[in-house]
Coordinates of C-alpha atoms and ligand atoms in Angstrom, one line a residue:
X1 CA -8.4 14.2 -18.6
X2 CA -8.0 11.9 -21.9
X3 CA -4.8 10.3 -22.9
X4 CA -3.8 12.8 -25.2
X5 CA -3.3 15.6 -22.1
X6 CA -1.8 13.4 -20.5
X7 CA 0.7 12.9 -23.3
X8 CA 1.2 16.4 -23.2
X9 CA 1.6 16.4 -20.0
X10 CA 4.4 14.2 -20.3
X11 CA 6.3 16.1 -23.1
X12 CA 8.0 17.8 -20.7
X13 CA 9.7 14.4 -19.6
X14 CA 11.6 15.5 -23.4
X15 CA 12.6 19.1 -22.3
X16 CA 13.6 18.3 -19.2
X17 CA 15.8 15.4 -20.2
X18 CA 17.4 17.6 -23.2
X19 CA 18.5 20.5 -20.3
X20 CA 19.8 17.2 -18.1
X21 CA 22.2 15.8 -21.0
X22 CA 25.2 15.0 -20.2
X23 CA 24.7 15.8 -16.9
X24 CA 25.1 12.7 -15.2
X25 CA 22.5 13.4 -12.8
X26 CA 20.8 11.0 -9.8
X27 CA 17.9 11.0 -8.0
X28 CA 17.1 9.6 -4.3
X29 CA 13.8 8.8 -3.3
X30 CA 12.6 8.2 0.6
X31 CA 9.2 6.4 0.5
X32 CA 6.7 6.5 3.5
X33 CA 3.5 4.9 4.2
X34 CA 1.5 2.0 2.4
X35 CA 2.1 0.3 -0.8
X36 CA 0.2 2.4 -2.9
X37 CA 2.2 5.0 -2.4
X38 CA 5.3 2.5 -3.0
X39 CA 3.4 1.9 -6.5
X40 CA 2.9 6.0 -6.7
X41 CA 6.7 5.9 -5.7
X42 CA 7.4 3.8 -8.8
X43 CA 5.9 6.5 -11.4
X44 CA 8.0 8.7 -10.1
X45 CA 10.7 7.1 -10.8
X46 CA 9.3 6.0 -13.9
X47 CA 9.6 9.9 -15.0
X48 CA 12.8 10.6 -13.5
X49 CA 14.5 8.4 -15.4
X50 CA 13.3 9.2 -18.7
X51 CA 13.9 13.0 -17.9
X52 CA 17.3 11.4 -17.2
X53 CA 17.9 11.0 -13.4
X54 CA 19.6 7.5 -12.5
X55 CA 18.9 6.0 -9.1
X56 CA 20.8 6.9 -6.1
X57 CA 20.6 5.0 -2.7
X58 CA 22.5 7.6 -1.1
X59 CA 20.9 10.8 -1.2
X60 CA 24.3 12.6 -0.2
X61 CA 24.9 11.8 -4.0
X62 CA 21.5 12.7 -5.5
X63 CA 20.5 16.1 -7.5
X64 CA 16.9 15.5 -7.0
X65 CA 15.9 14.5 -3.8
X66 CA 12.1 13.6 -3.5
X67 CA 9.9 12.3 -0.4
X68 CA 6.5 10.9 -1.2
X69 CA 4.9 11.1 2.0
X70 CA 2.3 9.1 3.8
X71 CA 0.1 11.3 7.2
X72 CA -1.8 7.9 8.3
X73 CA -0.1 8.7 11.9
X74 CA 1.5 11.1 13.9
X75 CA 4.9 9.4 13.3
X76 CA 5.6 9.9 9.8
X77 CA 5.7 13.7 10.8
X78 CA 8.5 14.1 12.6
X79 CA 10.4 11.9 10.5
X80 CA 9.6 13.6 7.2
X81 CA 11.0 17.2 9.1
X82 CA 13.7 15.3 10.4
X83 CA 15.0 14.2 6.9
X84 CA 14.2 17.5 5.3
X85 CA 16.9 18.8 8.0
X86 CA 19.2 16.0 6.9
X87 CA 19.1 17.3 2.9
X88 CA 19.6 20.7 3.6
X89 CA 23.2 20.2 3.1
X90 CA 23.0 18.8 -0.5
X91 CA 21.0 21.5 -1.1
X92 CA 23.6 24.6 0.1
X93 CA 26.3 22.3 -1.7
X94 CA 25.4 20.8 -4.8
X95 CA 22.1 22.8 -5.4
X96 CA 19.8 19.9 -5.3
X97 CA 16.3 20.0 -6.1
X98 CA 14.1 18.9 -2.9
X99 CA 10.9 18.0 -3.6
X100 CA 8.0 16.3 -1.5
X101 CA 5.2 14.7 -2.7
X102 CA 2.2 12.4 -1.0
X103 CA -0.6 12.6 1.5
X104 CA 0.6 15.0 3.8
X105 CA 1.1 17.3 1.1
X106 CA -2.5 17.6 1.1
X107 CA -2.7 18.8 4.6
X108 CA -2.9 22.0 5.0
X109 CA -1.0 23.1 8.0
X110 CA 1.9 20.9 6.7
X111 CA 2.6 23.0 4.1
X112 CA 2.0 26.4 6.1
X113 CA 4.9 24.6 8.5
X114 CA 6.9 23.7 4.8
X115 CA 6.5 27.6 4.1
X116 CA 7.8 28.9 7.2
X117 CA 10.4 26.5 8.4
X118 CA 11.5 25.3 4.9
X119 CA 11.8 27.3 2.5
X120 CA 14.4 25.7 0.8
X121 CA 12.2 22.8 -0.5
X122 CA 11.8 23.3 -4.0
X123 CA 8.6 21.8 -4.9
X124 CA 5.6 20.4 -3.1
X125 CA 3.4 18.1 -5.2
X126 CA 0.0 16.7 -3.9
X127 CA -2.1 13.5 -4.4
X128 CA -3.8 15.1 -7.1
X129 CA -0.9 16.5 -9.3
X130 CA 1.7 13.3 -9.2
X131 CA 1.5 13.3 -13.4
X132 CA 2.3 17.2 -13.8
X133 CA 5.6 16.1 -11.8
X134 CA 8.0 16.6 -15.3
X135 CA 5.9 20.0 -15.8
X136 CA 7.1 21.3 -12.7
X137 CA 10.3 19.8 -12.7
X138 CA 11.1 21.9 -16.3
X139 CA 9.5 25.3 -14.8
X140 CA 12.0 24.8 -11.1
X141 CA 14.9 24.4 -13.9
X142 CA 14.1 27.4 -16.1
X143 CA 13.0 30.1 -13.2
X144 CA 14.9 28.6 -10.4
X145 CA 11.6 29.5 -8.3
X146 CA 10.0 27.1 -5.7
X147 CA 6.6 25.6 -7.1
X148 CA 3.5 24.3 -4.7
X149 CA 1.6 22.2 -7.2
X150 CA -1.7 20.7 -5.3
X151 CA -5.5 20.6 -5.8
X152 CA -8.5 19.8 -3.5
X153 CA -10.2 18.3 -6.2
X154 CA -10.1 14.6 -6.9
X155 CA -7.8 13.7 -9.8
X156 CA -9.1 11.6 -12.6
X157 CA -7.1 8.5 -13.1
X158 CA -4.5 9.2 -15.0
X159 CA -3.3 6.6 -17.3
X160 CA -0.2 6.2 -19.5
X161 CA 3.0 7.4 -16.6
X162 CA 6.2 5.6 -17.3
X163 CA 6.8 3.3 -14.4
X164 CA 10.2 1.9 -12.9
X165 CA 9.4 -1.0 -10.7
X166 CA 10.6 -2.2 -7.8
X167 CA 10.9 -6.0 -8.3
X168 CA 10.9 -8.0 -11.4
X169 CA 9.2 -11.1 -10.0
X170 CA 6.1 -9.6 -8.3
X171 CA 4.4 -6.3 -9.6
X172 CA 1.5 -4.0 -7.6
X173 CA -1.1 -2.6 -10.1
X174 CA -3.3 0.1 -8.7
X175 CA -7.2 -0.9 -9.3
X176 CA -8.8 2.2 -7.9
X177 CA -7.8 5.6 -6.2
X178 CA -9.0 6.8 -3.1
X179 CA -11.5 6.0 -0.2
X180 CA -15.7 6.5 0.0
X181 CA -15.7 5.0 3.8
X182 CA -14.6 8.1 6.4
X183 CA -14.1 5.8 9.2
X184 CA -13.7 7.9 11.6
X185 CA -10.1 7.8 13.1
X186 CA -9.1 7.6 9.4
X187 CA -7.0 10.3 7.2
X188 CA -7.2 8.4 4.2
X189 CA -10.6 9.9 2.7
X190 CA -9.3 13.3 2.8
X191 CA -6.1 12.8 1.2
X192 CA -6.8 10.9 -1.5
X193 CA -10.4 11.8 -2.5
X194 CA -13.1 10.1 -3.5
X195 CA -13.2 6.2 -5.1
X196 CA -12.2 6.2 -8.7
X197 CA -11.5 3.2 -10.0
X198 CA -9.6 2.4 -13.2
X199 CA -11.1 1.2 -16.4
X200 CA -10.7 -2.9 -16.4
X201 CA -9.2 -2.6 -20.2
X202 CA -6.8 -0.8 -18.5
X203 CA -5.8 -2.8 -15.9
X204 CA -5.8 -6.0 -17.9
X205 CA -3.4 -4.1 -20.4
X206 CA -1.0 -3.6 -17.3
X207 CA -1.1 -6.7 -16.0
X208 CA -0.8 -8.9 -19.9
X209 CA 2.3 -6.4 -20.2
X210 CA 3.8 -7.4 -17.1
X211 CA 3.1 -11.2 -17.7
X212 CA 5.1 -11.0 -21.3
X213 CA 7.9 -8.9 -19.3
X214 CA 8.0 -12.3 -16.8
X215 CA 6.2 -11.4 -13.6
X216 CA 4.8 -14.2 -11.7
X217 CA 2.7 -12.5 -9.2
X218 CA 0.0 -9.3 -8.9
X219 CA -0.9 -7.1 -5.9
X220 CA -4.1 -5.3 -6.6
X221 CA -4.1 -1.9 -5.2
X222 CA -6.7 0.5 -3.1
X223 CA -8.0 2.0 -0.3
X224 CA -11.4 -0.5 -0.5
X225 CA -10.6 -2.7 -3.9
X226 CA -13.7 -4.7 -3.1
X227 CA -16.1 -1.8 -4.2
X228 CA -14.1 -1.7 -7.1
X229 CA -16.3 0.0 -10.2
X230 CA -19.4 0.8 -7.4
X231 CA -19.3 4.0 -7.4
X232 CA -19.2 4.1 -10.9
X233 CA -22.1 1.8 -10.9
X234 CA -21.0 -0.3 -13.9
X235 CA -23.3 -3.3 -12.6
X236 CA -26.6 -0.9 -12.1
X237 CA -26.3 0.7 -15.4
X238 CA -25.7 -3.1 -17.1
X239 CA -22.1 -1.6 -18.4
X240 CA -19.2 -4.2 -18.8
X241 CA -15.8 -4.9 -20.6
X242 CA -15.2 -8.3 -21.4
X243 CA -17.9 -9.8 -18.5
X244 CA -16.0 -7.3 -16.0
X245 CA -18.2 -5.2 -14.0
X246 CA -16.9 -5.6 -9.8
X247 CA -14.1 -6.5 -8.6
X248 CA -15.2 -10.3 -8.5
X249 CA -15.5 -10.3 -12.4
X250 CA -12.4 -8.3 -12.4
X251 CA -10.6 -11.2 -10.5
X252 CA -12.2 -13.7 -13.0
X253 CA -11.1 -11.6 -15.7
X254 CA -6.9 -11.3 -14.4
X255 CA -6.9 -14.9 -13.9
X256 CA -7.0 -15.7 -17.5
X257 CA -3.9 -13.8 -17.8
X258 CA -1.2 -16.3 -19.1
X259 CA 2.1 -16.3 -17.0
X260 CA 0.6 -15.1 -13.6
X261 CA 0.6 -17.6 -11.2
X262 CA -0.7 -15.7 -8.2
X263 CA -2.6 -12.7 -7.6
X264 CA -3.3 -10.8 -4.1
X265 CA -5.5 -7.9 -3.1
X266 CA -5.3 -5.2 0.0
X267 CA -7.5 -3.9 1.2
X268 CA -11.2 -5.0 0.9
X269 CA -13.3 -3.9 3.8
X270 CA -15.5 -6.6 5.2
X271 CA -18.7 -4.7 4.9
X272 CA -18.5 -5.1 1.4
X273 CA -17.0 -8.9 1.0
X274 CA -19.7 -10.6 -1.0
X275 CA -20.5 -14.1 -2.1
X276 CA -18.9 -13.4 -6.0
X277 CA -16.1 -12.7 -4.5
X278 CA -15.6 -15.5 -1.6
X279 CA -17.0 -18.1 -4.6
X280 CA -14.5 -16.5 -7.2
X281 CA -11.6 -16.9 -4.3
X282 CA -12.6 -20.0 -3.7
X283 CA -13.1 -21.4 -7.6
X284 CA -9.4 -20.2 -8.8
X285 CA -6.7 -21.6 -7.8
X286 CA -4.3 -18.5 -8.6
X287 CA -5.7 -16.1 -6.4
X288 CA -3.8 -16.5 -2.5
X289 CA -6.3 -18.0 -0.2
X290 CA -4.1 -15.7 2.7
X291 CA -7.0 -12.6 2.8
X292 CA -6.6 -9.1 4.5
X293 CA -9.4 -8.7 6.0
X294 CA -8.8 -5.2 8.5
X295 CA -10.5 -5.9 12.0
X296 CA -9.5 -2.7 13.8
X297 CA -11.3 -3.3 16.8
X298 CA -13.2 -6.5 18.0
X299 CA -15.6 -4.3 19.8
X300 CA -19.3 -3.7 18.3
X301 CA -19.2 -0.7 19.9
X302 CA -15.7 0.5 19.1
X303 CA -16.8 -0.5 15.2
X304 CA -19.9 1.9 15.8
X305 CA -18.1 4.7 16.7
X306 CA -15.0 3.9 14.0
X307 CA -18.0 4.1 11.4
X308 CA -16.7 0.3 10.5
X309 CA -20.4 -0.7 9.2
X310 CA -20.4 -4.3 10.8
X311 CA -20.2 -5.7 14.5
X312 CA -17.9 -8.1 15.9
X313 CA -20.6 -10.8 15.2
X314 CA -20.7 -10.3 11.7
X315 CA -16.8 -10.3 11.5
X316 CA -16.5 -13.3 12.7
X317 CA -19.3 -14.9 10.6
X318 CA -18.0 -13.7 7.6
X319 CA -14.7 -15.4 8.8
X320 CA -16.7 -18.7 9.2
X321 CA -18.3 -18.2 6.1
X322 CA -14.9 -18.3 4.3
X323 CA -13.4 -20.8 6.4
X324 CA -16.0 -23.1 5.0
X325 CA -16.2 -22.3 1.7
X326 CA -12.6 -21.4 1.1
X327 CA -10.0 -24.4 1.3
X328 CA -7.2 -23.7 3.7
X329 CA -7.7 -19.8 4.2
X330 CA -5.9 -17.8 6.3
X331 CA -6.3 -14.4 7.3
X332 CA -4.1 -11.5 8.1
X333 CA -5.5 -8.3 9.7
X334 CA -5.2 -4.6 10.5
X335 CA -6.2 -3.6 14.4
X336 CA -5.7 -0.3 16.5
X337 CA -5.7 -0.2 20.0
X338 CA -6.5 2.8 22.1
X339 CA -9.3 4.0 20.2
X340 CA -11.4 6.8 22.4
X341 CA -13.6 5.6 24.5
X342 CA -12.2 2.4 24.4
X343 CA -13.0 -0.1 27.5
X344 CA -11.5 -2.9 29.1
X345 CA -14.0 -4.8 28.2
X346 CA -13.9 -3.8 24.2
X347 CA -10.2 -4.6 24.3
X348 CA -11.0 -7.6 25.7
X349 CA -13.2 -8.1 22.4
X350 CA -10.3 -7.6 20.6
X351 CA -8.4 -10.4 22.1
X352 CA -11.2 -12.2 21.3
X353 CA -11.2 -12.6 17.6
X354 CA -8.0 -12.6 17.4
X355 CA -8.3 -16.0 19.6
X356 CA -10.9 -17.0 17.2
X357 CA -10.0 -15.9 13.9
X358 CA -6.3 -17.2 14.5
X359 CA -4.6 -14.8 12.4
X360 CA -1.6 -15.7 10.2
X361 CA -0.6 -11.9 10.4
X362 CA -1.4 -8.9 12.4
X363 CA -0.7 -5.5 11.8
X364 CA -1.3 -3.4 15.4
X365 CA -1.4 0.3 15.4
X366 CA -1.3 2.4 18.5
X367 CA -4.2 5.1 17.9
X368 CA -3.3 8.4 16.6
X369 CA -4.7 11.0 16.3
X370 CA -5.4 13.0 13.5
X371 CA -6.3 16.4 12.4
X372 CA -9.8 17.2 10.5
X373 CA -11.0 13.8 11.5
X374 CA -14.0 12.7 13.9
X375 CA -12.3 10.8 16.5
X376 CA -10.1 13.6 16.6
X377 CA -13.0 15.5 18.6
X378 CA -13.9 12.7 20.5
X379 CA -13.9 13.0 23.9
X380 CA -12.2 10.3 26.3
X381 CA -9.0 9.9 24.3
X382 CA -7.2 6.9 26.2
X383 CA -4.1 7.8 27.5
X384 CA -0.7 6.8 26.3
X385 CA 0.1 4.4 29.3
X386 CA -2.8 2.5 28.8
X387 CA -2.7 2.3 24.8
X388 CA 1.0 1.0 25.4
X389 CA -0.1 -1.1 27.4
X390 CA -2.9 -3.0 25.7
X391 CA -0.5 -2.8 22.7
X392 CA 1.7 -5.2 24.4
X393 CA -1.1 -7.4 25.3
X394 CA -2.0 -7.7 22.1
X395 CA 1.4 -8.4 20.4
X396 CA 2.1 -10.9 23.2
X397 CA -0.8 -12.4 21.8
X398 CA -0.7 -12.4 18.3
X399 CA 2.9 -13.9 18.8
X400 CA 2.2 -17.0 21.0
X401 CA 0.0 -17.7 17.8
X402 CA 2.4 -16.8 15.3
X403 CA 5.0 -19.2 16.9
X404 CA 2.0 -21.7 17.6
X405 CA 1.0 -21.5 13.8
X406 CA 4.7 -22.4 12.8
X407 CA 5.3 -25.2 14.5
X408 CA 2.1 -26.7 12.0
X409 CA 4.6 -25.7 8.9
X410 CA 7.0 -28.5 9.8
X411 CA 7.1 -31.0 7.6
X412 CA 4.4 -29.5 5.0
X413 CA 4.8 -29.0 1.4
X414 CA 4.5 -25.5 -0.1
X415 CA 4.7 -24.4 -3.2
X416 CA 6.6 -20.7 -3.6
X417 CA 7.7 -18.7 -6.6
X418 CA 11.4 -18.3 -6.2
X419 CA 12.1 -14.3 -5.7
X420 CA 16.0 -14.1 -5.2
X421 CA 18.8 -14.3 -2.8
X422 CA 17.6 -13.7 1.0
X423 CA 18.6 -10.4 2.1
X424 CA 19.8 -11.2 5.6
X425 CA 21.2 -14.5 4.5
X426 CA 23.2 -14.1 1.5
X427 CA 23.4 -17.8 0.4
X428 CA 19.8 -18.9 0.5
X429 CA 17.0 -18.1 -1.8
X430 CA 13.9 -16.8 -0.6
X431 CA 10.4 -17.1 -1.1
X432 CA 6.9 -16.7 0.5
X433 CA 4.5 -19.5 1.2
X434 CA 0.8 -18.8 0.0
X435 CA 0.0 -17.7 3.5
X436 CA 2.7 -14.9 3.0
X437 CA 5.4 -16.6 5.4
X438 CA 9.2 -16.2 4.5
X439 CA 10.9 -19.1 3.6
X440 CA 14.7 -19.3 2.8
X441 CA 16.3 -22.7 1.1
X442 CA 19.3 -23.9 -0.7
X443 CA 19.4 -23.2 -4.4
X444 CA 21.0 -22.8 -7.7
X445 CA 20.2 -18.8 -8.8
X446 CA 18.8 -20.2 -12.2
X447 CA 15.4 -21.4 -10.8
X448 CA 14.8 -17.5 -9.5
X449 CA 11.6 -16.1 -11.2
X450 CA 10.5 -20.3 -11.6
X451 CA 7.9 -21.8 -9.1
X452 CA 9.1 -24.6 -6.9
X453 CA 7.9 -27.1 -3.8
X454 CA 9.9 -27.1 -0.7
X455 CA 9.4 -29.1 2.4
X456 CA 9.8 -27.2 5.6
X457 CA 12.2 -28.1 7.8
X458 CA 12.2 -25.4 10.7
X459 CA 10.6 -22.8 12.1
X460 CA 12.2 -19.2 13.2
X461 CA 8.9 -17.1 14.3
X462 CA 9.7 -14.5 11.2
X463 CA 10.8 -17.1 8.7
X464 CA 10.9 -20.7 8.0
X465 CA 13.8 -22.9 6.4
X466 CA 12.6 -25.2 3.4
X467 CA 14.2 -28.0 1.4
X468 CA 13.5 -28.3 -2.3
X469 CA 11.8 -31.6 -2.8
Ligands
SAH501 N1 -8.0 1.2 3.4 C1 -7.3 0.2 4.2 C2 -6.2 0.7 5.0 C3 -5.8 2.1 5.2 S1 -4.6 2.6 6.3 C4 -8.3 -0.4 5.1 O1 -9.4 0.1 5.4 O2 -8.0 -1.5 5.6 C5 -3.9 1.2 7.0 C6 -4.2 0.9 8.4 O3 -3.7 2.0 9.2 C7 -5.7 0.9 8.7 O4 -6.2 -0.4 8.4 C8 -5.7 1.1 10.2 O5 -5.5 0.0 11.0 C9 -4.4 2.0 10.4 N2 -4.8 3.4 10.7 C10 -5.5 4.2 10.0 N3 -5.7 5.4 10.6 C11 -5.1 5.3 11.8 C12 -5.0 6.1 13.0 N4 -5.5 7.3 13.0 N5 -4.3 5.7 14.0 C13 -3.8 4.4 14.0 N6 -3.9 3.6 13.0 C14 -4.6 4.0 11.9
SF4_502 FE1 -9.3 4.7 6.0 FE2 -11.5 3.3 6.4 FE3 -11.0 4.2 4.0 FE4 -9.5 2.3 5.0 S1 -11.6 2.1 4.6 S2 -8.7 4.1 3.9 S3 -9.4 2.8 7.2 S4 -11.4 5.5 5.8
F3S503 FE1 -0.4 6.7 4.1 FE2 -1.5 7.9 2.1 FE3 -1.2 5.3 2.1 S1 -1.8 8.4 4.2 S2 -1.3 4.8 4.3 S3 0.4 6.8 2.1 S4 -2.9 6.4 1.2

């Protein structure tokens, strides 16, 4: 699809906003799962506002309520069906429109249980189909009929959506679209299709806007970002823009970019961290030396049957590798626990790296299991009890370290972009160290936006208190 279609697309965003005049209309939007759905989130919002929704918290208040959904575990559904239940209401009394968008919209016996059970959602919108969102919006109005708007088929990456962002310090820009990798508990892959990654003149256009508009600091976006541009083998076929052709050149590239001071990525997958990238990492001085690198199990054997692509040797050497090369890295991490067929002795691996890699940050995930998938039909699923129980293990763990960690704060300098006034603590500005740890201090609101070096004081295991030095 070219620009122009897409333009088209978005003429509706006109109709729909000249039938909304005067209407005083809000929208509330519930977001799940990770933050590319939160950037996702933020095009939607980006078109309800210009078809002339304003923002409601409270979705009691709202006229259009919409759910972008995330199916990465069992969880999310029953609390998506939950708060469909909750919205029924607003729906009987002020005729709001429900609509629900996101992964699990692409899952088929979801929307057979939508059918059945709730009728009364208006529109169902897929990964696919997030653009054609003011197109169905204007066709709901005019025929008051409900609307199911999602394809199998891999969307092309659609550029040009308005956009309403979250924050006006730090900004996510999606680099690429879904996932090549099928590990084997993982949902991911058949949600969101196959890798397509956005053209670099793109993404530099994004992120030179968002620098003039005053953001500081740039989350790159995808499922795998470090096989950014490989499937569209740019470096093969000798194709570049502006020296970019992988996601180390792309790096390069964004670090020229005048007025951003740091830059962050999630997630690249270890199999495919190379040298470029550790040397680019390494070189430039913008780009945060904290780097998620997912683990999910510390068991070569575990990793074989996740289709993970390395062992639990070559993990930890790539760790090494970057701990030398890299000055002052830290690593957070992605693990599950309970994976079938998972041993004793393979948790135990676990436990392992996580001693050795000393992780600044670790996200731990129960397994779940999910439908369509490979593990799914794996024999010797572990049982609750025992996943619970390792689950504690592990957090026990990961905690002593975390509060070990902390204590090596004291006394340090760091130097933080100021985001704003701490939410839990009214009167103190808040910030994050490079290694992605909170930190509240006194200030004056004029230095928000404006980087600054504190001096830790204290530690609190989830925060830390600075001083401005
Ligand atoms: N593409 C990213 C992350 C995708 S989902 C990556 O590969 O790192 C985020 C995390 O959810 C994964 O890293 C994994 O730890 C977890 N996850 C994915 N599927 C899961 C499942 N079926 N059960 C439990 N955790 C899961
Ligand atoms: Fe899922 Fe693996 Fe792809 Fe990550 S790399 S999205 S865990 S399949
Ligand atoms: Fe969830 Fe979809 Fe992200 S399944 S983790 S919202 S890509």
């Amino acid at each position: 699809m070219n620009k122009n279609e897409v333009q088209n697309e978005l003429q509706y965003i006109e109709k729909v906003k000249e039938i909304n005049q005067n209407k005083h209309l809000q929208y509330y939007i519930f977001t799940m799962g990770c933050q590319l759905n939160e950037n996702d989130s933020e095009k939607i919002s980006g078109m309800l506002e210009k078809m002339g929704y304003t923002r409601t918290e409270n979705s009691k208040e709202a006229d259009f309520i919409i759910f972008n959904t995330c199916c990465v575990r069992e969880n999310a559904e029953e609390k998506l069906f939950g708060k469909i239940g909750e919205v029924k209401k607003q729906k009987e009394e002020r005729n709001a429109i429900i609509a629900i968008g996101g992964c699990m919209m692409q899952e088929k016996h979801i929307i057979e249980k939508l059918r059945k059970s709730y009728p009364f959602v208006d529109l169902i919108l897929g990964t696919h189909t997030l653009y054609k969102l003011p197109k169905d919006v204007y066709q709901i109005l005019q025929t008051k009929k409900r609307m199911e708007d999602v394809v199998d088929i891999d969307g092309e990456v659609i550029e040009g959506l308005p956009i309403k962002r979250n924050d006006n310090i730090k900004a996510s820009v999606t680099i690429m679209n879904g996932c090549n990798n099928f590990c084997t508990y993982c949902i991911v892959p058949y949600v969101r299709g196959r890798e397509r990654s956005r053209h670099p003149q793109d993404i530099l256009q994004e992120i030179t806007e968002l620098a003039k508009q005053g953001y500081k600091e740039i989350t790159l976006l995808g499922q795998n970002v470090n096989s950014y541009l490989r499937e569209e083998k740019w470096k093969e076929k000798g194709i570049e823009w502006e020296g970019v052709y992988s996601f180390a050149t792309l790096l390069n590239k964004i670090c020229e970019v005048e007025g951003i001071e740091k830059i962050t990525f999630i997630s690249p997958h270890p199999k495919d961290f190379t040298d470029d990238v550790i040397e680019v990492i390494a070189k430039q001085d913008k780009i945060s030396k904290l780097i998620h690198l997912p683990l999910q199990s510390g068991s070569t054997e575990v990793l074989r049957k996740m289709n993970r692509k390395y062992s639990k040797e070559q993990y930890l050497a790539l760790v090494d590798k970057m701990k030398k090369q890299i000055p002052h890295v830290k690593f957070s991490t992605d693990i599950i626990v309970g994976f079938p067929g998972e041993t004793e002795s393979d948790f135990e691996d676990t436990l392992d790296v996580v001693r050795k890699v000393n992780f600044e940050q670790v996200f731990m995930f129960i397994y779940s299991r999910r439908v369509g998938t490979v593990a799914d039909k794996m024999e010797n699923q572990i049982p609750e009890e025992i996943k619970h129980e390792r689950f504690n293990r592990l957090k026990e763990l990961v905690e002593s370290q975390i509060a070990k960690n902390n204590q090596a704060y004291i006394g340090t300098k760091q130097k933080i972009i100021v985001e704003g006034y701490s939410k839990n603590n009214e009167n103190m500005l808040t910030g994050r160290t490079d290694s992605n740890k909170v930190v509240i201090f006194e200030g004056t609101p004029d230095i928000i936006g404006t980087m600054v070096t504190l001096e830790i004081v204290s530690e609190h295991m989830w925060y830390l208190k600075g001083k401005i030095v």
